[in-house]
Short mmCIF file of C-alpha atoms and ligand atoms in Angstrom, two decimals:
data_model
loop_
_atom_site.label_atom_id
_atom_site.label_comp_id
_atom_site.label_asym_id
_atom_site.label_seq_id
_atom_site.Cartn_x
_atom_site.Cartn_y
_atom_site.Cartn_z
CA MET E 29 0.00 0.00 0.00
CA ILE E 30 1.13 3.51 -0.81
CA LEU E 31 -0.33 6.68 0.62
CA ILE E 32 0.19 9.95 -1.23
CA ARG E 33 -0.63 12.62 1.31
CA ASN E 34 -1.97 16.12 0.80
CA VAL E 35 -1.91 16.07 -2.98
CA ARG E 36 -3.97 18.00 -5.53
CA LEU E 37 -5.74 15.83 -8.12
CA VAL E 38 -5.99 16.79 -11.80
CA ASP E 39 -7.71 14.82 -14.50
CA ALA E 40 -9.86 15.56 -17.54
CA MET E 41 -12.79 16.31 -15.20
CA GLY E 42 -11.01 19.08 -13.30
CA GLU E 43 -8.90 19.85 -10.25
CA ARG E 44 -9.62 19.02 -6.63
CA GLY E 45 -7.97 18.47 -3.26
CA PRO E 46 -5.61 18.40 -1.56
CA LEU E 47 -6.57 14.83 -0.63
CA ASP E 48 -4.86 11.73 0.77
CA VAL E 49 -4.77 9.04 -1.91
CA LEU E 50 -4.46 5.43 -0.75
CA ILE E 51 -3.22 2.96 -3.36
CA GLY E 52 -3.27 -0.83 -3.13
CA GLU E 53 -4.14 -3.94 -5.17
CA GLY E 54 -3.34 -1.93 -8.30
CA ARG E 55 -6.18 0.53 -7.67
CA ILE E 56 -7.03 3.75 -5.93
CA LEU E 57 -8.56 2.41 -2.73
CA SER E 58 -9.54 5.68 -1.10
CA LEU E 59 -9.29 9.43 -1.47
CA GLU E 60 -9.63 9.85 2.29
CA GLY E 61 -6.34 8.36 3.42
CA GLY E 62 -5.68 5.21 5.43
CA GLU E 63 -2.82 3.10 6.72
CA ALA E 64 0.08 2.39 4.37
CA LYS E 65 3.65 1.08 4.58
CA GLN E 66 4.95 3.71 2.20
CA VAL E 67 3.91 7.33 2.68
CA VAL E 68 4.73 10.00 0.10
CA ASP E 69 4.31 13.67 0.92
CA GLY E 70 2.46 15.18 -2.04
CA THR E 71 2.38 18.72 -0.64
CA GLY E 72 2.60 21.23 -3.49
CA CYS E 73 2.48 18.47 -6.13
CA PHE E 74 -0.40 17.23 -8.21
CA LEU E 75 -1.46 13.75 -9.18
CA ALA E 76 -2.73 12.91 -12.67
CA PRO E 77 -3.69 9.74 -14.53
CA GLY E 78 -0.69 8.15 -16.29
CA PHE E 79 0.05 9.67 -19.69
CA LEU E 80 -0.39 7.88 -23.00
CA ASP E 81 1.93 8.73 -25.91
CA LEU E 82 0.41 7.97 -29.30
CA HIS E 83 3.65 8.43 -31.20
CA ALA E 84 7.13 7.30 -30.12
CA HIS E 85 10.02 5.82 -32.06
CA LEU E 86 11.76 3.20 -29.92
CA ARG E 87 13.95 1.92 -32.80
CA GLU E 88 13.76 -1.75 -31.83
CA PRO E 89 14.28 -3.93 -33.79
CA GLY E 90 17.29 -2.92 -35.83
CA GLU E 91 18.50 0.46 -34.60
CA GLU E 92 19.13 -0.24 -30.93
CA VAL E 93 22.16 2.04 -31.12
CA LYS E 94 19.64 4.94 -31.19
CA GLU E 95 17.13 3.54 -28.66
CA ASP E 96 15.81 0.19 -27.51
CA LEU E 97 12.75 -0.98 -25.63
CA PHE E 98 14.49 -0.68 -22.27
CA SER E 99 15.92 2.84 -22.72
CA GLY E 100 12.77 4.04 -24.50
CA LEU E 101 10.29 2.67 -21.98
CA LEU E 102 12.43 3.91 -19.09
CA ALA E 103 12.45 7.36 -20.71
CA ALA E 104 8.67 7.02 -20.99
CA VAL E 105 8.02 6.38 -17.29
CA ARG E 106 10.43 9.16 -16.39
CA GLY E 107 8.27 11.39 -18.56
CA GLY E 108 5.11 10.29 -16.72
CA TYR E 109 3.92 7.93 -19.46
CA THR E 110 2.35 4.67 -18.34
CA ASP E 111 1.33 3.73 -21.89
CA LEU E 112 3.03 4.25 -25.19
CA VAL E 113 2.39 3.51 -28.86
CA SER E 114 5.59 2.57 -30.70
CA MET E 115 5.96 3.45 -34.37
CA PRO E 116 6.63 0.64 -36.83
CA ASN E 117 9.35 2.36 -38.91
CA THR E 118 12.01 0.10 -37.45
CA LYS E 119 14.52 -2.02 -39.38
CA PRO E 120 12.79 -4.15 -40.53
CA PRO E 121 9.40 -2.44 -40.14
CA VAL E 122 6.89 -4.00 -37.75
CA ASP E 123 4.55 -5.50 -40.35
CA THR E 124 3.82 -9.03 -39.10
CA PRO E 125 1.87 -10.44 -36.14
CA GLU E 126 5.08 -12.17 -34.98
CA ALA E 127 6.94 -8.87 -34.82
CA VAL E 128 4.09 -7.22 -32.87
CA ARG E 129 3.93 -10.14 -30.45
CA ALA E 130 7.69 -10.11 -29.89
CA LEU E 131 7.64 -6.42 -29.00
CA LYS E 132 4.71 -6.82 -26.63
CA GLU E 133 6.27 -9.76 -24.82
CA LYS E 134 9.65 -8.14 -24.43
CA ALA E 135 8.13 -4.89 -23.21
CA LYS E 136 5.93 -6.72 -20.71
CA ALA E 137 8.95 -8.46 -19.20
CA LEU E 138 10.63 -5.08 -18.65
CA GLY E 139 7.76 -3.98 -16.38
CA LEU E 140 8.03 -0.28 -17.24
CA ALA E 141 5.45 1.58 -19.38
CA ARG E 142 2.92 -0.62 -21.18
CA LEU E 143 3.71 -0.92 -24.85
CA HIS E 144 0.96 -0.78 -27.46
CA PRO E 145 2.67 -1.33 -30.82
CA ALA E 146 1.49 0.33 -33.99
CA ALA E 147 1.91 -1.92 -37.02
CA ALA E 148 2.70 -0.91 -40.57
CA LEU E 149 -0.33 -0.31 -42.81
CA THR E 150 1.55 -1.80 -45.76
CA GLU E 151 4.21 -4.49 -46.10
CA LYS E 152 7.69 -3.05 -45.45
CA GLN E 153 5.93 0.33 -45.30
CA GLU E 154 6.27 0.43 -49.07
CA GLY E 155 2.75 1.76 -49.62
CA LYS E 156 1.73 -1.10 -51.90
CA THR E 157 0.38 -4.25 -50.23
CA LEU E 158 -1.79 -4.06 -47.12
CA THR E 159 -0.70 -5.93 -43.98
CA PRO E 160 -3.09 -8.43 -42.30
CA ALA E 161 -4.94 -6.02 -40.00
CA GLY E 162 -7.01 -8.60 -38.13
CA LEU E 163 -4.00 -10.77 -37.28
CA LEU E 164 -1.95 -7.72 -36.31
CA GLN E 165 -4.72 -6.60 -33.98
CA GLU E 166 -4.96 -10.06 -32.45
CA ALA E 167 -1.22 -9.90 -31.77
CA GLY E 168 -1.66 -6.57 -29.96
CA ALA E 169 -1.40 -3.80 -32.57
CA VAL E 170 -3.59 -0.81 -31.66
CA LEU E 171 -3.03 1.37 -34.71
CA LEU E 172 -1.95 1.00 -38.33
CA THR E 173 0.43 3.49 -39.92
CA ASP E 174 3.24 3.88 -42.40
CA ASP E 175 4.52 6.77 -40.26
CA GLY E 176 7.71 8.32 -41.58
CA ARG E 177 6.47 7.45 -45.08
CA THR E 178 3.74 9.35 -46.85
CA ASN E 179 1.22 6.86 -48.42
CA GLU E 180 1.44 8.18 -51.95
CA ASP E 181 -1.26 5.86 -53.35
CA ALA E 182 -4.68 7.12 -52.19
CA GLY E 183 -6.26 3.83 -53.25
CA VAL E 184 -4.07 1.89 -50.83
CA LEU E 185 -5.00 4.26 -47.99
CA ALA E 186 -8.69 3.86 -48.88
CA ALA E 187 -8.38 0.07 -48.84
CA GLY E 188 -6.51 0.29 -45.54
CA LEU E 189 -9.28 2.38 -43.98
CA LEU E 190 -11.91 -0.06 -45.26
CA MET E 191 -9.95 -3.02 -43.90
CA ALA E 192 -9.36 -1.45 -40.48
CA ALA E 193 -12.91 -0.06 -40.05
CA PRO E 194 -14.71 -3.24 -38.91
CA LEU E 195 -11.87 -3.91 -36.46
CA GLY E 196 -12.20 -0.44 -34.92
CA LEU E 197 -8.50 0.17 -35.65
CA PRO E 198 -7.48 3.76 -36.41
CA VAL E 199 -5.23 4.42 -39.41
CA ALA E 200 -2.67 7.15 -38.74
CA VAL E 201 -1.16 9.23 -41.52
CA HIS E 202 2.07 11.16 -41.90
CA ALA E 203 0.47 13.91 -43.98
CA GLU E 204 3.09 15.37 -46.26
CA ASP E 205 2.84 15.47 -50.04
CA ALA E 206 6.15 13.96 -51.15
CA GLY E 207 6.24 15.97 -54.37
CA LEU E 208 5.73 19.32 -52.66
CA ARG E 209 7.97 18.45 -49.74
CA ARG E 210 10.82 17.29 -51.95
CA ASN E 211 14.15 17.57 -50.17
CA GLY E 212 13.07 20.38 -47.83
CA VAL E 213 14.93 20.49 -44.53
CA MET E 214 13.04 23.40 -42.98
CA ASN E 215 9.85 25.39 -43.45
CA ASP E 216 9.62 26.96 -46.91
CA GLY E 217 9.55 30.75 -46.98
CA PRO E 218 11.64 33.90 -46.68
CA LEU E 219 13.75 32.51 -43.83
CA ALA E 220 14.66 29.36 -45.79
CA ASP E 221 15.55 31.60 -48.75
CA LEU E 222 17.67 33.82 -46.54
CA LEU E 223 19.50 30.84 -45.05
CA GLY E 224 19.85 29.19 -48.45
CA LEU E 225 18.17 25.99 -47.29
CA PRO E 226 15.66 23.89 -49.27
CA GLY E 227 12.14 24.49 -47.97
CA ASN E 228 9.20 22.18 -47.23
CA PRO E 229 6.03 24.26 -47.74
CA THR E 230 3.00 24.33 -45.42
CA GLU E 231 0.97 23.40 -48.52
CA ALA E 232 2.68 19.99 -48.58
CA GLU E 233 0.88 19.18 -45.32
CA ALA E 234 -2.41 20.88 -46.17
CA ALA E 235 -2.64 19.29 -49.62
CA ARG E 236 -2.11 15.83 -48.18
CA ILE E 237 -4.59 16.33 -45.36
CA ALA E 238 -7.18 17.55 -47.88
CA ARG E 239 -6.61 14.44 -49.96
CA ASP E 240 -6.71 12.11 -46.97
CA LEU E 241 -9.98 13.62 -45.77
CA GLU E 242 -11.51 12.93 -49.19
CA VAL E 243 -10.22 9.35 -48.95
CA LEU E 244 -11.88 9.13 -45.52
CA ARG E 245 -15.16 10.44 -46.98
CA TYR E 246 -15.01 7.74 -49.61
CA ALA E 247 -14.26 5.00 -47.06
CA LEU E 248 -17.09 6.25 -44.84
CA ARG E 249 -19.53 6.07 -47.74
CA ARG E 250 -18.43 2.57 -48.76
CA SER E 251 -18.06 0.89 -45.36
CA PRO E 252 -20.80 -0.36 -43.05
CA ALA E 253 -18.38 0.19 -40.14
CA THR E 254 -16.79 3.55 -39.24
CA PRO E 255 -13.29 4.08 -40.65
CA ARG E 256 -11.12 6.20 -38.36
CA LEU E 257 -8.38 8.46 -39.65
CA HIS E 258 -5.78 9.94 -37.31
CA VAL E 259 -3.60 12.82 -38.53
CA GLN E 260 -0.15 12.76 -36.95
CA HIS E 261 2.01 15.72 -35.91
CA LEU E 262 -0.10 18.56 -37.33
CA SER E 263 2.17 21.54 -37.92
CA THR E 264 0.28 24.09 -40.01
CA LYS E 265 -2.60 26.53 -39.59
CA ARG E 266 -4.15 25.42 -42.87
CA GLY E 267 -3.87 21.73 -41.99
CA LEU E 268 -5.54 22.46 -38.68
CA GLU E 269 -8.37 24.37 -40.37
CA LEU E 270 -9.02 21.41 -42.66
CA VAL E 271 -9.26 19.02 -39.70
CA ARG E 272 -11.51 21.48 -37.85
CA GLU E 273 -13.90 21.72 -40.82
CA ALA E 274 -13.91 17.95 -41.23
CA LYS E 275 -14.72 17.41 -37.56
CA ARG E 276 -17.53 19.96 -37.77
CA ALA E 277 -18.91 18.04 -40.75
CA GLY E 278 -18.92 14.91 -38.57
CA LEU E 279 -16.05 13.03 -40.20
CA PRO E 280 -14.39 10.42 -37.92
CA VAL E 281 -11.00 12.12 -37.84
CA THR E 282 -8.66 12.77 -34.91
CA ALA E 283 -5.37 14.68 -34.73
CA GLU E 284 -2.28 15.22 -32.61
CA ALA E 285 0.38 17.92 -32.23
CA THR E 286 3.92 17.56 -30.88
CA PRO E 287 5.76 19.39 -28.07
CA HIS E 288 8.24 20.82 -30.60
CA HIS E 289 5.63 22.27 -32.96
CA LEU E 290 3.88 23.78 -29.93
CA THR E 291 6.98 25.43 -28.41
CA LEU E 292 9.47 26.13 -31.24
CA THR E 293 9.36 27.87 -34.62
CA GLU E 294 11.48 27.96 -37.76
CA GLU E 295 13.43 30.82 -36.17
CA ALA E 296 15.45 28.12 -34.36
CA LEU E 297 16.96 27.12 -37.72
CA ARG E 298 18.91 30.39 -37.84
CA THR E 299 21.50 28.49 -35.81
CA PHE E 300 21.79 25.88 -38.62
CA ASP E 301 21.67 23.35 -35.78
CA PRO E 302 20.29 19.94 -36.91
CA LEU E 303 18.85 19.49 -33.41
CA PHE E 304 15.92 21.47 -34.83
CA LYS E 305 15.58 19.39 -37.99
CA VAL E 306 12.35 17.44 -37.90
CA ALA E 307 9.63 16.22 -40.25
CA PRO E 308 7.25 17.95 -40.64
CA PRO E 309 9.44 21.01 -40.05
CA LEU E 310 9.11 23.67 -37.38
CA ARG E 311 6.84 26.35 -38.84
CA GLY E 312 6.11 30.05 -38.36
CA GLU E 313 4.63 31.73 -35.31
CA GLU E 314 1.19 31.98 -36.94
CA ASP E 315 1.10 28.22 -37.38
CA ARG E 316 2.19 27.68 -33.79
CA GLU E 317 -0.53 30.01 -32.51
CA ALA E 318 -3.10 28.16 -34.60
CA LEU E 319 -2.03 24.86 -33.04
CA LEU E 320 -2.48 26.33 -29.55
CA GLU E 321 -6.03 27.33 -30.51
CA GLY E 322 -6.57 23.83 -31.85
CA LEU E 323 -5.61 22.39 -28.46
CA LEU E 324 -8.23 24.55 -26.79
CA ASP E 325 -11.15 24.09 -29.19
CA GLY E 326 -10.81 20.32 -29.52
CA THR E 327 -9.54 20.22 -33.12
CA LEU E 328 -6.49 18.52 -31.61
CA ASP E 329 -7.25 15.42 -29.56
CA ALA E 330 -3.81 14.72 -28.16
CA ILE E 331 -0.29 15.91 -27.59
CA ALA E 332 1.98 13.17 -28.91
CA THR E 333 5.76 13.32 -28.69
CA ASP E 334 7.02 11.94 -32.02
CA HIS E 335 10.03 11.06 -29.83
CA ALA E 336 12.61 10.39 -32.55
CA PRO E 337 16.00 9.41 -31.14
CA HIS E 338 19.13 9.37 -33.32
CA THR E 339 22.81 9.08 -32.44
CA LEU E 340 24.57 12.29 -31.49
CA ALA E 341 27.07 11.67 -34.31
CA GLU E 342 24.22 11.76 -36.81
CA LYS E 343 22.63 14.84 -35.28
CA GLU E 344 26.03 16.58 -35.38
CA MET E 345 26.29 16.24 -39.15
CA ASP E 346 25.48 19.28 -41.26
CA LEU E 347 21.86 20.32 -41.59
CA LEU E 348 21.42 18.84 -45.06
CA ARG E 349 22.64 15.38 -44.09
CA ALA E 350 21.54 14.99 -40.46
CA PRO E 351 18.40 12.85 -39.89
CA PHE E 352 15.00 14.30 -39.02
CA GLY E 353 13.81 13.94 -35.43
CA ILE E 354 13.62 15.33 -31.90
CA PRO E 355 13.62 13.22 -28.71
CA SER E 356 11.15 14.46 -26.12
CA LEU E 357 9.66 11.70 -23.97
CA GLU E 358 11.34 12.97 -20.81
CA VAL E 359 10.49 16.65 -21.21
CA ALA E 360 7.13 16.74 -22.98
CA PHE E 361 4.89 17.37 -19.98
CA PRO E 362 7.15 19.80 -18.07
CA LEU E 363 7.68 21.72 -21.30
CA LEU E 364 3.99 22.23 -21.98
CA TYR E 365 3.11 22.70 -18.32
CA THR E 366 5.61 25.54 -18.19
CA GLU E 367 5.26 27.10 -21.64
CA LEU E 368 1.47 26.76 -22.00
CA HIS E 369 0.00 26.55 -18.50
CA LEU E 370 2.37 28.68 -16.40
CA LYS E 371 3.32 31.26 -19.04
CA ARG E 372 0.08 31.52 -21.03
CA GLY E 373 -2.62 30.40 -18.63
CA PHE E 374 -3.60 27.34 -20.68
CA PRO E 375 -6.03 25.37 -18.46
CA LEU E 376 -4.26 22.60 -16.57
CA ARG E 377 -7.32 20.35 -16.79
CA ARG E 378 -7.28 20.50 -20.59
CA LEU E 379 -3.50 20.02 -20.72
CA VAL E 380 -3.76 16.86 -18.65
CA GLU E 381 -6.64 15.67 -20.86
CA LEU E 382 -4.42 16.06 -23.94
CA PHE E 383 -1.94 13.63 -22.32
CA THR E 384 -4.55 11.18 -20.99
CA ASP E 385 -8.20 10.87 -22.05
CA GLY E 386 -7.56 12.63 -25.39
CA PRO E 387 -5.08 10.04 -26.71
CA ARG E 388 -7.04 7.26 -24.98
CA ARG E 389 -10.13 8.20 -27.00
CA VAL E 390 -8.12 8.02 -30.23
CA LEU E 391 -7.40 4.37 -29.39
CA GLY E 392 -10.94 3.69 -28.21
CA LEU E 393 -9.86 3.25 -24.57
CA PRO E 394 -12.12 4.35 -21.71
CA PRO E 395 -11.27 7.54 -19.79
CA LEU E 396 -9.13 7.34 -16.65
CA HIS E 397 -10.44 9.53 -13.84
CA LEU E 398 -9.08 9.73 -10.33
CA GLU E 399 -11.77 8.05 -8.27
CA GLU E 400 -11.98 5.23 -5.78
CA GLY E 401 -11.63 1.97 -7.69
CA THR E 402 -9.72 3.49 -10.65
CA GLU E 403 -6.66 1.59 -11.86
CA ALA E 404 -3.59 3.10 -10.17
CA SER E 405 -1.66 4.07 -13.29
CA LEU E 406 -0.71 7.50 -12.13
CA VAL E 407 1.88 10.24 -12.23
CA LEU E 408 2.87 12.64 -9.46
CA LEU E 409 4.05 15.99 -10.84
CA ASP E 410 6.23 18.48 -9.00
CA PRO E 411 5.89 22.15 -9.99
CA LYS E 412 9.41 22.91 -8.72
CA GLU E 413 11.59 24.39 -11.48
CA ARG E 414 14.64 22.54 -12.85
CA PRO E 415 16.64 23.08 -16.03
CA VAL E 416 16.52 20.52 -18.85
CA ASP E 417 19.71 18.45 -18.76
CA PRO E 418 19.86 15.82 -21.51
CA GLN E 419 22.92 14.24 -19.88
CA GLY E 420 20.48 12.86 -17.34
CA PHE E 421 18.12 11.34 -19.93
CA ALA E 422 17.37 7.62 -19.82
CA SER E 423 16.87 7.83 -23.60
CA LYS E 424 20.01 7.05 -25.58
CA ALA E 425 19.45 10.36 -27.38
CA ARG E 426 21.14 12.61 -24.83
CA PHE E 427 20.55 15.88 -26.61
CA SER E 428 17.62 18.25 -26.71
CA PRO E 429 16.53 21.47 -28.38
CA TRP E 430 15.33 22.56 -24.93
CA THR E 431 18.65 22.15 -23.06
CA GLY E 432 18.86 24.66 -20.22
CA TRP E 433 15.17 25.66 -20.37
CA ARG E 434 13.91 26.03 -16.81
CA LEU E 435 10.77 23.94 -16.44
CA GLY E 436 8.37 22.88 -13.70
CA GLY E 437 5.93 19.97 -13.63
CA TRP E 438 8.48 17.14 -13.56
CA PRO E 439 7.19 13.61 -12.95
CA VAL E 440 8.61 12.50 -9.60
CA LEU E 441 6.64 9.28 -9.19
CA THR E 442 5.08 7.09 -11.87
CA LEU E 443 2.94 4.05 -11.06
CA VAL E 444 1.66 1.39 -13.42
CA GLU E 445 -1.23 -0.57 -11.91
CA GLY E 446 -0.04 0.41 -8.43
CA ARG E 447 3.61 -0.54 -9.06
CA ILE E 448 6.27 2.18 -8.78
CA VAL E 449 8.14 2.31 -12.09
CA HIS E 450 9.84 5.67 -11.62
CA GLU E 451 10.74 7.54 -8.46
CA ALA E 452 12.63 10.82 -8.18
CA LEU E 453 11.26 12.17 -4.91
CA GLU E 454 13.50 14.56 -3.02
O1 DOR K 506 11.30 13.89 -37.63
C1 DOR K 506 10.89 12.76 -37.84
N1 DOR K 506 11.56 11.67 -37.41
N2 DOR K 506 9.76 12.60 -38.51
C2 DOR K 506 9.34 11.40 -38.92
O2 DOR K 506 8.35 11.33 -39.54
C3 DOR K 506 10.12 10.18 -38.62
C4 DOR K 506 10.96 10.38 -37.44
C5 DOR K 506 12.00 9.31 -37.29
O3 DOR K 506 11.67 8.12 -37.37
O4 DOR K 506 13.16 9.65 -37.03
#
C-alpha cells in the first residue's frame, strides 16, 4: 500500500484536493487516506492519470544504437507515461503479427510503461500491399500506420481504412505530399531563402490532409463500419483548419500535435543546428498560434511526442545530411506545463486531458479519472523548477533542443497498476 498525502488531483474532469490518496491492489482504494507502509508527501504536487503517448520511435528492432525498448520505456516512465504507442518504422518495419507479439512480450517483461505497438499499414511500409490487419490486432497492434512514409497511393490508404474499419482500428497518416515536400529540410519561406536551405512548404501538409480527408469520406460512404483516420504531428494553420472543418462536418478524424511544434518555430533554424531538424518542419509563429487554438477548441485530440532518437554523431552532421527527429519523452509534460500553462494560462485540466483521455479516445480506450476503484496508473508531478539536462536522460538520445530551459511539472513518481516504475522524490 502507498499513501500519497496532501496532494492535488488533476484529470480531464477538473482539479480538486488536496486529498490523501491510498493505493493498493493496483487501484485507488480511497481518497480519504488510510494506513500504508509507504507514505509519500504530495504537498505542493499534483497527481494525474498516467500519460499515453500515441507516437514514439523506440527503434527496436534494428536500430538499438539509437534507442531500444528498455531505454525508451524507461524514458517514458520518467516522462510520466504509463502507456506508449511505438511506431513501426524500425529495421525491418513492424509489419507481421510475430513482430508485434515479440515487441509486446519483451516490453511486458521489462515492467516499465505498457507498450501498445502500432503496425505498418503496408508491407515493409512500401505503400503497396496491405498488412493483415485482423492478425496484427490479435497480436496486440492498436493502430496502423506507415509513419515516416507518406502513403502516396490514395487507393491503398482507402483500402486500408476499409480493412481497419470493422476492427475499430485507427489508421494514422504522416500527412506530407512527397512531391511538394521534396528535399526540404526546414519550413519553406523567406527565412529558408535567406539561409539558403531547401524548404518544405506548409501546402505539402495541407494538400495531403485535404486528400486524406476525401479518402476518408469515400471509405465512410463505402463501409458499413466507421473508418477512423488519425492525422499525426499537425504543424500548419491550414492543416488544422481542414481538420476542424472535417470534424464539424462529422467526419471520424482525430489529430495530434507535438511538443516541438507547440513550443518552437522555424526561427530556431537560424543556428543551422540539426537538433531542430524534424519532419514535418518547425513552422512560423502563426502556425504555432493556430495549433495552440486547436488544443483549446478540440480540433487537436492529443499531444503526442514523435520522440525520434538518433545518435549524437548523426545529429552533429550538417543540416542537409543529419536525420529528421527530436527526442522528447522525458520533457514533454514539463515543457507544456511551463510554456502553456504557467506562461500563457492554458487550463491545466485540458492540458492533462491532452496527455490522458484525449489520446485514450483516439485508441478507443475508456477515460481514466481519479476516483476510488480506478486503476492506479498515475503520475505525481512536482511544480518545482529545474533546467533541462539531456545528460540525465534515460533515452540514448542525450541531446535536446530545450537544453537549459527552466521547467516545472516534472514527474517525480510514476505508477503502473499500483507498481512504482519511476521515483525521483527529493
Ligand atoms: O522527424 C521525424 N523523425 N519525422 C518522422 O516522420 C520520422 C521520425 C524518425 O523516425 O526519425
